[in-house]
Coordinates of C-alpha atoms in Angstrom, one line a residue:
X1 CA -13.7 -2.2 -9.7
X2 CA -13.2 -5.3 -7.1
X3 CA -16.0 -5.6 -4.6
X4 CA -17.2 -8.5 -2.6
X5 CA -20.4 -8.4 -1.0
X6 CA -20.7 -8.9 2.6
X7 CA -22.9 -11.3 4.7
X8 CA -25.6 -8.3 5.6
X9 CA -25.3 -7.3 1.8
X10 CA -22.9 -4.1 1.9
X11 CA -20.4 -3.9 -1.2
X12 CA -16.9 -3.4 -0.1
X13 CA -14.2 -2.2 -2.3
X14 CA -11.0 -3.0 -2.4
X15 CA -7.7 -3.2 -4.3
X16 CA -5.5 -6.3 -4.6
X17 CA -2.0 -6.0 -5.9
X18 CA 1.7 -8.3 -5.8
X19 CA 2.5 -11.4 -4.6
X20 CA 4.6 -12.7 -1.3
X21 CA 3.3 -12.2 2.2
X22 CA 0.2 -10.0 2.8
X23 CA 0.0 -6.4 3.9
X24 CA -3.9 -5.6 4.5
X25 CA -4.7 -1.5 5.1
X26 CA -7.4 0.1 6.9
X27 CA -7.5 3.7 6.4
X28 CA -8.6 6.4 8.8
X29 CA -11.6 9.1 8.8
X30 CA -12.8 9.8 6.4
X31 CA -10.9 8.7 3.5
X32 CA -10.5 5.8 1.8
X33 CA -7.8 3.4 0.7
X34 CA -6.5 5.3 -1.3
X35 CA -4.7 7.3 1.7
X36 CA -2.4 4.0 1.3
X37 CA -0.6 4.9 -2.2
X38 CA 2.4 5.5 -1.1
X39 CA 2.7 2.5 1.1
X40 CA 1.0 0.0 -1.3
X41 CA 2.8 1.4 -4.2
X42 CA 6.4 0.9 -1.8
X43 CA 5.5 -2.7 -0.4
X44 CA 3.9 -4.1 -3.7
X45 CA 7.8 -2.9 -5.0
X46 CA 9.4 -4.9 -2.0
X47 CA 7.7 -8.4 -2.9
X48 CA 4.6 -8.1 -0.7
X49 CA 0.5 -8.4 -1.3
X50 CA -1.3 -5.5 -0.7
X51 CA -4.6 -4.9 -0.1
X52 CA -6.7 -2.0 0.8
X53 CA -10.6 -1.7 0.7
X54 CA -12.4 1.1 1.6
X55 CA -14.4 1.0 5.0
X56 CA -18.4 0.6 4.3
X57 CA -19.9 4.2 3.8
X58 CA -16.5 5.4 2.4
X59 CA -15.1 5.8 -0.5
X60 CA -16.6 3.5 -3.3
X61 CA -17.7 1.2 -1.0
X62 CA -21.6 0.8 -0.2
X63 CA -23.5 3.8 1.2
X64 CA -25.7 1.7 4.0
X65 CA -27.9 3.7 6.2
X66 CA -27.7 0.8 8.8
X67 CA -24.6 -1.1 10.3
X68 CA -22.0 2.1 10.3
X69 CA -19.9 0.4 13.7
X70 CA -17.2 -0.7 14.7
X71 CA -18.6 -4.7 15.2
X72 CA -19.4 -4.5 11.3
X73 CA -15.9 -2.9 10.0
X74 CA -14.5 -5.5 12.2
X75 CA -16.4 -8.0 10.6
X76 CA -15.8 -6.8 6.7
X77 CA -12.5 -6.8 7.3
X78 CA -12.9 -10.7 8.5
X79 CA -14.8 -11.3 6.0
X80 CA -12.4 -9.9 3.1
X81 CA -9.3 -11.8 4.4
X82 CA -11.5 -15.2 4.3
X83 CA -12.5 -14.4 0.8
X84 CA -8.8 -13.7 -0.5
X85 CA -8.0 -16.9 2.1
X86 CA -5.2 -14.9 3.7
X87 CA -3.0 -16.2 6.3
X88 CA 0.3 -14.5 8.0
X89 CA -1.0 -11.1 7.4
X90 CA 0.6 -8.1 8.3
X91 CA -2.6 -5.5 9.6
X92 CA -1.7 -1.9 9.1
X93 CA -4.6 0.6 10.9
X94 CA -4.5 4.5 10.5
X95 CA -6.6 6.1 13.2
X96 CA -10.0 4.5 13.0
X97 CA -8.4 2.1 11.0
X98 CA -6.2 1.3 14.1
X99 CA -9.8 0.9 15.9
X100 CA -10.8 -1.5 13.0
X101 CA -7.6 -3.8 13.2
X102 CA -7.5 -3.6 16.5
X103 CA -11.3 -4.4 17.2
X104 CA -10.9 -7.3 14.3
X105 CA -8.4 -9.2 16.7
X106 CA -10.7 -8.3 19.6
X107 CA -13.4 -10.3 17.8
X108 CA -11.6 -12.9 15.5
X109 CA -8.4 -13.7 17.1
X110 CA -4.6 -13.8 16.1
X111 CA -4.7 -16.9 13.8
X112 CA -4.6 -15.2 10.6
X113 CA -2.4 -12.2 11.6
X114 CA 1.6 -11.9 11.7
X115 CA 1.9 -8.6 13.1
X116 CA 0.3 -5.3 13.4
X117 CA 0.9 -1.9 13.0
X118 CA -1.3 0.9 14.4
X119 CA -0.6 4.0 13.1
X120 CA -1.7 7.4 15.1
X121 CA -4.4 4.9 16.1
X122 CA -7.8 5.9 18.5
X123 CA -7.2 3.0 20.5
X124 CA -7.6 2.4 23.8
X125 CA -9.9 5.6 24.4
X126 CA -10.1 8.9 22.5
X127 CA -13.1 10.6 24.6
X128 CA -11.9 12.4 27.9
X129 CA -13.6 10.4 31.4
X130 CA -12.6 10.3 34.6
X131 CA -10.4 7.5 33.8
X132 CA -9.2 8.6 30.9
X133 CA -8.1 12.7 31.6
X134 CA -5.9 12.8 28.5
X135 CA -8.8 12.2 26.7
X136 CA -10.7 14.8 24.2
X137 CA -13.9 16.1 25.7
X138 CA -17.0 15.3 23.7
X139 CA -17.6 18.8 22.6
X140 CA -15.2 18.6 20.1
X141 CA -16.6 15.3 18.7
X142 CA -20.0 17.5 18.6
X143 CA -18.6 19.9 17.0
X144 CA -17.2 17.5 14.4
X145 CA -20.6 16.0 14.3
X146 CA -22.0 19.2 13.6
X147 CA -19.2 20.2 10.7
X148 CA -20.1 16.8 9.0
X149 CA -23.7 17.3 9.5
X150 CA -24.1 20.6 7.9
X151 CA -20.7 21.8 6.2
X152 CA -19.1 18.6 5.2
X153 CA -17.1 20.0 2.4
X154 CA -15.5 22.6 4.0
X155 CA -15.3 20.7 7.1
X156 CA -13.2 18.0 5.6
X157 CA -11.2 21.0 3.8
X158 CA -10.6 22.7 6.6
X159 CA -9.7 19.7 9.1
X160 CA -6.3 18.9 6.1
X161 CA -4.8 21.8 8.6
X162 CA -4.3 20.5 11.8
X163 CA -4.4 16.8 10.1
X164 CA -1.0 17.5 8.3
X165 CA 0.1 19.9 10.8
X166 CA 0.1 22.6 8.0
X167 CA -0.9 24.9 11.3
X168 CA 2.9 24.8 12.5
X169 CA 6.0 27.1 11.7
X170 CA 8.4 25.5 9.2
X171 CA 5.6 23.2 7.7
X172 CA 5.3 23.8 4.0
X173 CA 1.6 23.5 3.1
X174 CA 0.6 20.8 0.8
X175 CA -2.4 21.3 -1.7
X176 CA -2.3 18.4 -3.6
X177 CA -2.2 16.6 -0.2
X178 CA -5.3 19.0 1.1
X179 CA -7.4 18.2 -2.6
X180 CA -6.5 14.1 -2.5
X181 CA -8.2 14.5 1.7
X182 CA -11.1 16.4 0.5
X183 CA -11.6 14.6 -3.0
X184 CA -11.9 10.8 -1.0
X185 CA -13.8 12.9 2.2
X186 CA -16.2 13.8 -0.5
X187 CA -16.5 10.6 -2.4
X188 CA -17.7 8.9 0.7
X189 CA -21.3 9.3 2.7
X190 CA -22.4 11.5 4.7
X191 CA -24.4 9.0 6.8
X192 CA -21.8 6.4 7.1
X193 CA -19.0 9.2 8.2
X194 CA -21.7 10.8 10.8
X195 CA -21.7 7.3 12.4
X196 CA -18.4 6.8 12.3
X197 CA -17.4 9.9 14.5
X198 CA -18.9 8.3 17.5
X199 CA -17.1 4.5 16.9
X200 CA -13.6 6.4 16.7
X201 CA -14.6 8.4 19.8
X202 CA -16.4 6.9 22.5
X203 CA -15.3 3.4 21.8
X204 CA -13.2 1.3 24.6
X205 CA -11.0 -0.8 22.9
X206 CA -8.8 -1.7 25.9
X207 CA -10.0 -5.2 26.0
X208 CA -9.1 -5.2 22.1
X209 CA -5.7 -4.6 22.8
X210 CA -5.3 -7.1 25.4
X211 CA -6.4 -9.3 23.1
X212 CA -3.3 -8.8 20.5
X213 CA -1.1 -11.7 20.9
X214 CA 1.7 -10.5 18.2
X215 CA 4.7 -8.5 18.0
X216 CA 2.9 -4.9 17.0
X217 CA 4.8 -1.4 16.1
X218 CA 3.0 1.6 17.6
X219 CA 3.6 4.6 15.5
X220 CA 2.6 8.4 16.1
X221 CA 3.1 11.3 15.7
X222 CA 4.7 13.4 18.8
X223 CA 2.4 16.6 17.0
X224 CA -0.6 14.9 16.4
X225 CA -3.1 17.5 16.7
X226 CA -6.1 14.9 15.9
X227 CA -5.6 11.9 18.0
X228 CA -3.7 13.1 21.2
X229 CA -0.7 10.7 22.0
X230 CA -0.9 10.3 25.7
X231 CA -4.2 9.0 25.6
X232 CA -3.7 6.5 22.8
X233 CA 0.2 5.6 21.6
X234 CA 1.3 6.0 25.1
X235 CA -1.2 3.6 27.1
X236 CA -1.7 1.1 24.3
X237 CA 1.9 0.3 24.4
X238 CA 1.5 -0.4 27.9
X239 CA -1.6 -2.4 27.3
X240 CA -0.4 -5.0 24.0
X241 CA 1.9 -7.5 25.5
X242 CA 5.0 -6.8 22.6
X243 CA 4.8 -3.9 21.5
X244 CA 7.8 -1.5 20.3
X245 CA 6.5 2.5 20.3
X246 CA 8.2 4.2 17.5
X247 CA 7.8 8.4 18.3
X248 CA 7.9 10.8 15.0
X249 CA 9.1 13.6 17.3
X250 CA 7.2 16.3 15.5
X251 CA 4.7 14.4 13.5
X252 CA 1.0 15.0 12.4
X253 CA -1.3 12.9 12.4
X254 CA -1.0 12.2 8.8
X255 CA 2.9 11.3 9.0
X256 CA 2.1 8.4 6.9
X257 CA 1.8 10.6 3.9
X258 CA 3.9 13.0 4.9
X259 CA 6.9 11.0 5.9
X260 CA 6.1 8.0 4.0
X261 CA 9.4 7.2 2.9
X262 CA 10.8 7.4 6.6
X263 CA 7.7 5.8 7.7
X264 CA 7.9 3.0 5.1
X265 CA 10.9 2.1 5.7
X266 CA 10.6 2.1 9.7
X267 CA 7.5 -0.2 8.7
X268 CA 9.3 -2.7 6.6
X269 CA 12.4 -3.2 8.9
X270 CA 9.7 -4.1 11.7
X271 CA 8.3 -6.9 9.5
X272 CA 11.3 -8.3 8.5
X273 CA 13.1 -7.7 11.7

């Protein structure tokens, strides 16, 4: 077990393999780095560091009560690539981790970073306003509230469907895939994922974007039942100064797993490209 313990006293987990230039991963909701094996496995083989912790309140990392926002993942992940004294990394977000990379240039600039990757990413705006129609209304993000609140389990078992896209004709359903979501859903908090569901909703990280002064490969899925692409892919590719859009024409929102060797490979050729 590798931890390091942060500046407001949460342990964070994480896992620190290879050598050559480093790849840093920040995994969605509500799983843990371990969503990354394929990828780490794949980039560790092609000469790169990898790194993946698991966000605060997820996966092995600390359960806090306090702290479960977007400022403080931000900040872990700062604090972990000062530790490890990291520089030219390569940030790789899923989903709220997208919101975490993202937000972590917001606050602590582009010094350390190379490029980015955001990968069926919440950023700009997931929650439906007048400014943002594409958006999701905020009765869903109750009614995810309320699954996490009172049914986790079978919440988290239930939401693998639309995640993977296991809901669509011609999609072979995956149960190792399903148990591997629920098993790191489980292994996390229920506190720290409750709070959670409101930073990857009704958080505007439009000024984080802006902020994003390397080349960065938007990836999502054209099917992506959980973050919808027009009101994320679509406008943050308009809002980063270089960024390349790269559309899986009928991928979920967990293409990373399920395509990872297509998606790997579209990955590497963008960071050595």
């Amino acid at each position: 077990m590798t931890t390091f313990t942060t500046s407001d006293g949460a342990e964070i987990f994480y896992k620190d393999w290879g050598r050559g230039q480093p790849i840093v991963f920040s995994h969605g909701w509500p799983l843990s780095g371990d969503a990354w094996d394929a990828q780490m496995l794949f980039f560790g083989q092609n000469g790169f560091r990898v790194i993946a912790h698991d966000r605060r309140g997820h996966g092995r990392s600390s359960q806090v009560w306090d702290n479960n926002n977007m400022d403080r993942y931000a900040d872990d992940l700062a604090e972990l690539i000062e530790r490890l004294e990291l520089r030219d990394v390569i940030l790789i977000g899923h989903s709220t981790g997208g919101g975490e990379v993202t937000h972590y240039v917001g606050r602590h600039g582009n010094d350390r970073v190379a490029k980015v990757v955001l990968v069926g990413a919440v950023p700009p705006l997931m929650l439906k306003t007048a400014d943002n129609p594409d958006g999701t209304p905020l009765e869903v993000f109750d009614g995810i509230r309320q699954g996490t609140a009172y049914n986790r389990s079978q919440f988290f078992k239930d939401l693998t469907i639309p995640f993977y896209g296991f809901n669509r004709e011609g999609v072979e359903i995956n149960e190792g895939l399903r148990e591997s979501f629920w098993l790191q859903g489980l292994a996390g908090g229920i506190k720290g994922q409750y709070d959670s569901i409101r930073e990857f909703s009704e958080v505007d990280y439009t000024d984080d974007l802006k902020a994003i002064k390397r080349p960065t490969l938007i990836v999502h899925g054209g099917d992506d039942q959980i973050v919808p692409i027009k009101a994320s892919a679509h406008r943050a590719a308009e809002i980063v100064a270089d960024a390349t859009l790269k559309i899986y024409p009928q991928g979920s929102h967990g293409l990373a797993q399920l395509q990872a060797e297509e998606f790997n490979k579209d990955v590497l050729a963008f960071i050595r490209g």
